[in-house]
Amino acid sequence: MMDNFTPNRFVDELNEAGIPQDFHDLLSGHGVGALVVKMGIRFSELSAERTVATMPVAGNTQVAGILHGGAHVVLAETLGSFAASLHAGPGRHAVGIEVGATHHRSIASGTVTGTCTAIHLGGTLATHEIVMTDEKGRRLSTARITNMIRDNRG
């Protein structure tokens, strides 16, 4: 059963995901999301201009034993969406309208790092490029996400 009344009920989830304390109030009502938790994504930087997180390969592989292409996209969309949401600011939210990825190299073990960099931060659209690398810094995939910035409904 979901508890909608306990303040900061996601504090453990936010800490586990590496969310800086400065952002706990912003995310305390909904946490980081079940998929972020399930994929093992851990944030190390969080801003509209640059967001960085890691994800383990273990548990996120496809039948051939390599990181699933969709896992690359989950990491990319997570980073781009968090960055766009920060850009949107209070009273607004980001809604993904386009995501695409190119896979350059496979990985079968270790940790993937996603680095999200703003390409465009406008009043109605935010576009980010996300580069996934392995532990040696080799590029695994490149993704781009565009989010529409909308006003919250009152």
PDB file of C-alpha atoms in Angstrom:
ATOM      1  CA  MET A   1       0.000   0.000   0.000  1.00  0.00           C
ATOM      2  CA  MET A   2       1.295   3.451  -0.950  1.00  0.00           C
ATOM      3  CA  ASP A   3       1.663   5.940   1.892  1.00  0.00           C
ATOM      4  CA  ASN A   4       0.908   9.424   0.571  1.00  0.00           C
ATOM      5  CA  PHE A   5       1.067  11.145   3.952  1.00  0.00           C
ATOM      6  CA  THR A   6       4.529  10.406   5.402  1.00  0.00           C
ATOM      7  CA  PRO A   7       6.892  13.326   4.707  1.00  0.00           C
ATOM      8  CA  ASN A   8      10.052  12.328   2.815  1.00  0.00           C
ATOM      9  CA  ARG A   9       9.000   8.671   2.530  1.00  0.00           C
ATOM     10  CA  PHE A  10      11.524   8.277  -0.306  1.00  0.00           C
ATOM     11  CA  VAL A  11      14.560   9.499   1.650  1.00  0.00           C
ATOM     12  CA  ASP A  12      16.269   6.074   1.593  1.00  0.00           C
ATOM     13  CA  GLU A  13      15.613   5.717  -2.143  1.00  0.00           C
ATOM     14  CA  LEU A  14      16.994   9.202  -2.835  1.00  0.00           C
ATOM     15  CA  ASN A  15      20.113   8.527  -0.762  1.00  0.00           C
ATOM     16  CA  GLU A  16      20.665   5.138  -2.436  1.00  0.00           C
ATOM     17  CA  ALA A  17      20.408   6.771  -5.874  1.00  0.00           C
ATOM     18  CA  GLY A  18      23.028   9.371  -4.914  1.00  0.00           C
ATOM     19  CA  ILE A  19      20.633  12.319  -5.109  1.00  0.00           C
ATOM     20  CA  PRO A  20      22.282  15.327  -3.417  1.00  0.00           C
ATOM     21  CA  GLN A  21      20.496  16.553  -0.273  1.00  0.00           C
ATOM     22  CA  ASP A  22      19.724  19.869  -2.026  1.00  0.00           C
ATOM     23  CA  PHE A  23      17.240  18.023  -4.275  1.00  0.00           C
ATOM     24  CA  HIS A  24      15.487  15.884  -1.636  1.00  0.00           C
ATOM     25  CA  ASP A  25      12.641  18.367  -1.097  1.00  0.00           C
ATOM     26  CA  LEU A  26      12.006  18.522  -4.855  1.00  0.00           C
ATOM     27  CA  LEU A  27      11.863  14.716  -5.175  1.00  0.00           C
ATOM     28  CA  SER A  28      10.446  13.762  -1.773  1.00  0.00           C
ATOM     29  CA  GLY A  29       6.910  13.362  -3.133  1.00  0.00           C
ATOM     30  CA  HIS A  30       7.756  10.776  -5.779  1.00  0.00           C
ATOM     31  CA  GLY A  31      11.360   9.584  -5.417  1.00  0.00           C
ATOM     32  CA  VAL A  32      13.483   8.687  -8.429  1.00  0.00           C
ATOM     33  CA  GLY A  33      11.074   6.142  -9.908  1.00  0.00           C
ATOM     34  CA  ALA A  34      10.823   2.364  -9.776  1.00  0.00           C
ATOM     35  CA  LEU A  35      12.775   1.802 -13.004  1.00  0.00           C
ATOM     36  CA  VAL A  36      15.730   3.895 -11.810  1.00  0.00           C
ATOM     37  CA  VAL A  37      15.826   1.786  -8.651  1.00  0.00           C
ATOM     38  CA  LYS A  38      15.461  -1.494 -10.569  1.00  0.00           C
ATOM     39  CA  MET A  39      18.238  -0.598 -13.043  1.00  0.00           C
ATOM     40  CA  GLY A  40      20.643   0.407 -10.248  1.00  0.00           C
ATOM     41  CA  ILE A  41      21.190   3.944 -11.552  1.00  0.00           C
ATOM     42  CA  ARG A  42      23.257   6.129  -9.187  1.00  0.00           C
ATOM     43  CA  PHE A  43      23.636   9.881  -9.697  1.00  0.00           C
ATOM     44  CA  SER A  44      26.906  11.723  -9.097  1.00  0.00           C
ATOM     45  CA  GLU A  45      26.079  15.143 -10.648  1.00  0.00           C
ATOM     46  CA  LEU A  46      22.700  16.776 -11.084  1.00  0.00           C
ATOM     47  CA  SER A  47      21.988  20.048 -12.886  1.00  0.00           C
ATOM     48  CA  ALA A  48      20.090  21.250 -15.957  1.00  0.00           C
ATOM     49  CA  GLU A  49      23.360  21.718 -17.844  1.00  0.00           C
ATOM     50  CA  ARG A  50      25.122  18.479 -16.849  1.00  0.00           C
ATOM     51  CA  THR A  51      23.879  15.327 -15.155  1.00  0.00           C
ATOM     52  CA  VAL A  52      26.011  12.213 -14.580  1.00  0.00           C
ATOM     53  CA  ALA A  53      25.068   8.761 -13.309  1.00  0.00           C
ATOM     54  CA  THR A  54      26.320   5.183 -13.372  1.00  0.00           C
ATOM     55  CA  MET A  55      24.522   1.907 -13.990  1.00  0.00           C
ATOM     56  CA  PRO A  56      25.779  -1.659 -13.521  1.00  0.00           C
ATOM     57  CA  VAL A  57      25.844  -4.014 -16.488  1.00  0.00           C
ATOM     58  CA  ALA A  58      24.910  -6.927 -14.205  1.00  0.00           C
ATOM     59  CA  GLY A  59      21.155  -7.359 -14.114  1.00  0.00           C
ATOM     60  CA  ASN A  60      20.656  -5.225 -17.238  1.00  0.00           C
ATOM     61  CA  THR A  61      21.850  -7.618 -19.951  1.00  0.00           C
ATOM     62  CA  GLN A  62      20.132  -9.230 -22.917  1.00  0.00           C
ATOM     63  CA  VAL A  63      20.318 -12.930 -23.871  1.00  0.00           C
ATOM     64  CA  ALA A  64      23.755 -12.588 -25.498  1.00  0.00           C
ATOM     65  CA  GLY A  65      25.197 -11.481 -22.136  1.00  0.00           C
ATOM     66  CA  ILE A  66      25.829  -7.852 -23.100  1.00  0.00           C
ATOM     67  CA  LEU A  67      24.163  -4.695 -21.821  1.00  0.00           C
ATOM     68  CA  HIS A  68      20.705  -4.447 -23.362  1.00  0.00           C
ATOM     69  CA  GLY A  69      20.338  -1.601 -25.867  1.00  0.00           C
ATOM     70  CA  GLY A  70      17.185  -0.551 -24.065  1.00  0.00           C
ATOM     71  CA  ALA A  71      19.190  -0.205 -20.852  1.00  0.00           C
ATOM     72  CA  HIS A  72      21.369   2.382 -22.607  1.00  0.00           C
ATOM     73  CA  VAL A  73      18.202   4.266 -23.533  1.00  0.00           C
ATOM     74  CA  VAL A  74      16.767   3.992 -19.997  1.00  0.00           C
ATOM     75  CA  LEU A  75      19.942   5.571 -18.604  1.00  0.00           C
ATOM     76  CA  ALA A  76      19.914   8.269 -21.289  1.00  0.00           C
ATOM     77  CA  GLU A  77      16.252   9.116 -20.855  1.00  0.00           C
ATOM     78  CA  THR A  78      16.596   9.182 -17.075  1.00  0.00           C
ATOM     79  CA  LEU A  79      19.484  11.642 -17.229  1.00  0.00           C
ATOM     80  CA  GLY A  80      17.886  13.845 -19.885  1.00  0.00           C
ATOM     81  CA  SER A  81      14.533  13.899 -18.120  1.00  0.00           C
ATOM     82  CA  PHE A  82      16.025  14.778 -14.732  1.00  0.00           C
ATOM     83  CA  ALA A  83      18.107  17.560 -16.309  1.00  0.00           C
ATOM     84  CA  ALA A  84      15.122  18.935 -18.238  1.00  0.00           C
ATOM     85  CA  SER A  85      12.969  18.842 -15.103  1.00  0.00           C
ATOM     86  CA  LEU A  86      15.564  20.888 -13.246  1.00  0.00           C
ATOM     87  CA  HIS A  87      15.609  23.358 -16.141  1.00  0.00           C
ATOM     88  CA  ALA A  88      11.793  23.569 -16.088  1.00  0.00           C
ATOM     89  CA  GLY A  89      11.858  24.756 -12.482  1.00  0.00           C
ATOM     90  CA  PRO A  90       9.030  25.221  -9.994  1.00  0.00           C
ATOM     91  CA  GLY A  91       5.496  25.157 -11.388  1.00  0.00           C
ATOM     92  CA  ARG A  92       6.614  23.487 -14.621  1.00  0.00           C
ATOM     93  CA  HIS A  93       7.505  19.962 -15.712  1.00  0.00           C
ATOM     94  CA  ALA A  94       9.272  18.197 -18.558  1.00  0.00           C
ATOM     95  CA  VAL A  95       7.634  15.685 -20.900  1.00  0.00           C
ATOM     96  CA  GLY A  96       9.799  13.572 -23.208  1.00  0.00           C
ATOM     97  CA  ILE A  97       8.815  13.931 -26.849  1.00  0.00           C
ATOM     98  CA  GLU A  98      11.774  12.337 -28.669  1.00  0.00           C
ATOM     99  CA  VAL A  99      14.647  10.014 -27.816  1.00  0.00           C
ATOM    100  CA  GLY A 100      17.112   8.244 -30.077  1.00  0.00           C
ATOM    101  CA  ALA A 101      20.331   6.320 -29.575  1.00  0.00           C
ATOM    102  CA  THR A 102      23.245   4.972 -31.561  1.00  0.00           C
ATOM    103  CA  HIS A 103      25.129   2.006 -30.096  1.00  0.00           C
ATOM    104  CA  HIS A 104      28.869   2.017 -30.833  1.00  0.00           C
ATOM    105  CA  ARG A 105      30.338  -0.744 -28.674  1.00  0.00           C
ATOM    106  CA  SER A 106      29.029  -3.562 -26.474  1.00  0.00           C
ATOM    107  CA  ILE A 107      29.863  -4.216 -22.839  1.00  0.00           C
ATOM    108  CA  ALA A 108      29.457  -7.468 -20.897  1.00  0.00           C
ATOM    109  CA  SER A 109      30.518  -6.496 -17.363  1.00  0.00           C
ATOM    110  CA  GLY A 110      31.368  -3.550 -15.182  1.00  0.00           C
ATOM    111  CA  THR A 111      29.733  -0.176 -14.905  1.00  0.00           C
ATOM    112  CA  VAL A 112      28.419   2.257 -17.503  1.00  0.00           C
ATOM    113  CA  THR A 113      28.646   6.010 -16.930  1.00  0.00           C
ATOM    114  CA  GLY A 114      26.163   8.321 -18.618  1.00  0.00           C
ATOM    115  CA  THR A 115      27.079  11.981 -19.048  1.00  0.00           C
ATOM    116  CA  CYS A 116      24.222  14.249 -20.065  1.00  0.00           C
ATOM    117  CA  THR A 117      25.046  17.646 -21.539  1.00  0.00           C
ATOM    118  CA  ALA A 118      22.563  20.348 -22.493  1.00  0.00           C
ATOM    119  CA  ILE A 119      22.376  21.209 -26.186  1.00  0.00           C
ATOM    120  CA  HIS A 120      19.428  23.614 -25.909  1.00  0.00           C
ATOM    121  CA  LEU A 121      17.635  24.947 -22.833  1.00  0.00           C
ATOM    122  CA  GLY A 122      14.691  27.010 -24.040  1.00  0.00           C
ATOM    123  CA  GLY A 123      11.377  28.138 -22.646  1.00  0.00           C
ATOM    124  CA  THR A 124       9.393  25.309 -24.250  1.00  0.00           C
ATOM    125  CA  LEU A 125      12.005  22.708 -25.272  1.00  0.00           C
ATOM    126  CA  ALA A 126      15.124  21.231 -23.682  1.00  0.00           C
ATOM    127  CA  THR A 127      17.462  18.985 -25.667  1.00  0.00           C
ATOM    128  CA  HIS A 128      20.323  16.976 -24.169  1.00  0.00           C
ATOM    129  CA  GLU A 129      23.030  14.696 -25.525  1.00  0.00           C
ATOM    130  CA  ILE A 130      23.924  11.705 -23.392  1.00  0.00           C
ATOM    131  CA  VAL A 131      27.168   9.781 -23.886  1.00  0.00           C
ATOM    132  CA  MET A 132      27.542   6.367 -22.256  1.00  0.00           C
ATOM    133  CA  THR A 133      31.094   5.169 -21.577  1.00  0.00           C
ATOM    134  CA  ASP A 134      32.725   2.132 -20.006  1.00  0.00           C
ATOM    135  CA  GLU A 135      35.202   2.167 -17.123  1.00  0.00           C
ATOM    136  CA  LYS A 136      38.056   2.864 -19.579  1.00  0.00           C
ATOM    137  CA  GLY A 137      36.272   5.911 -20.969  1.00  0.00           C
ATOM    138  CA  ARG A 138      35.374   4.243 -24.294  1.00  0.00           C
ATOM    139  CA  ARG A 139      32.132   5.456 -25.870  1.00  0.00           C
ATOM    140  CA  LEU A 140      29.436   2.782 -25.809  1.00  0.00           C
ATOM    141  CA  SER A 141      26.490   4.760 -27.128  1.00  0.00           C
ATOM    142  CA  THR A 142      25.292   8.257 -27.870  1.00  0.00           C
ATOM    143  CA  ALA A 143      21.720   9.365 -27.287  1.00  0.00           C
ATOM    144  CA  ARG A 144      19.727  12.537 -27.663  1.00  0.00           C
ATOM    145  CA  ILE A 145      16.492  13.432 -25.890  1.00  0.00           C
ATOM    146  CA  THR A 146      14.153  16.368 -26.346  1.00  0.00           C
ATOM    147  CA  ASN A 147      11.684  17.289 -23.606  1.00  0.00           C
ATOM    148  CA  MET A 148       8.789  19.713 -23.897  1.00  0.00           C
ATOM    149  CA  ILE A 149       8.524  22.110 -20.964  1.00  0.00           C
ATOM    150  CA  ARG A 150       4.941  22.539 -19.738  1.00  0.00           C
ATOM    151  CA  ASP A 151       3.236  24.489 -16.988  1.00  0.00           C
ATOM    152  CA  ASN A 152       1.731  22.390 -14.196  1.00  0.00           C
ATOM    153  CA  ARG A 153      -2.033  22.308 -14.218  1.00  0.00           C
ATOM    154  CA  GLY A 154      -3.532  24.032 -11.214  1.00  0.00           C
TER     155      GLY A 154
END
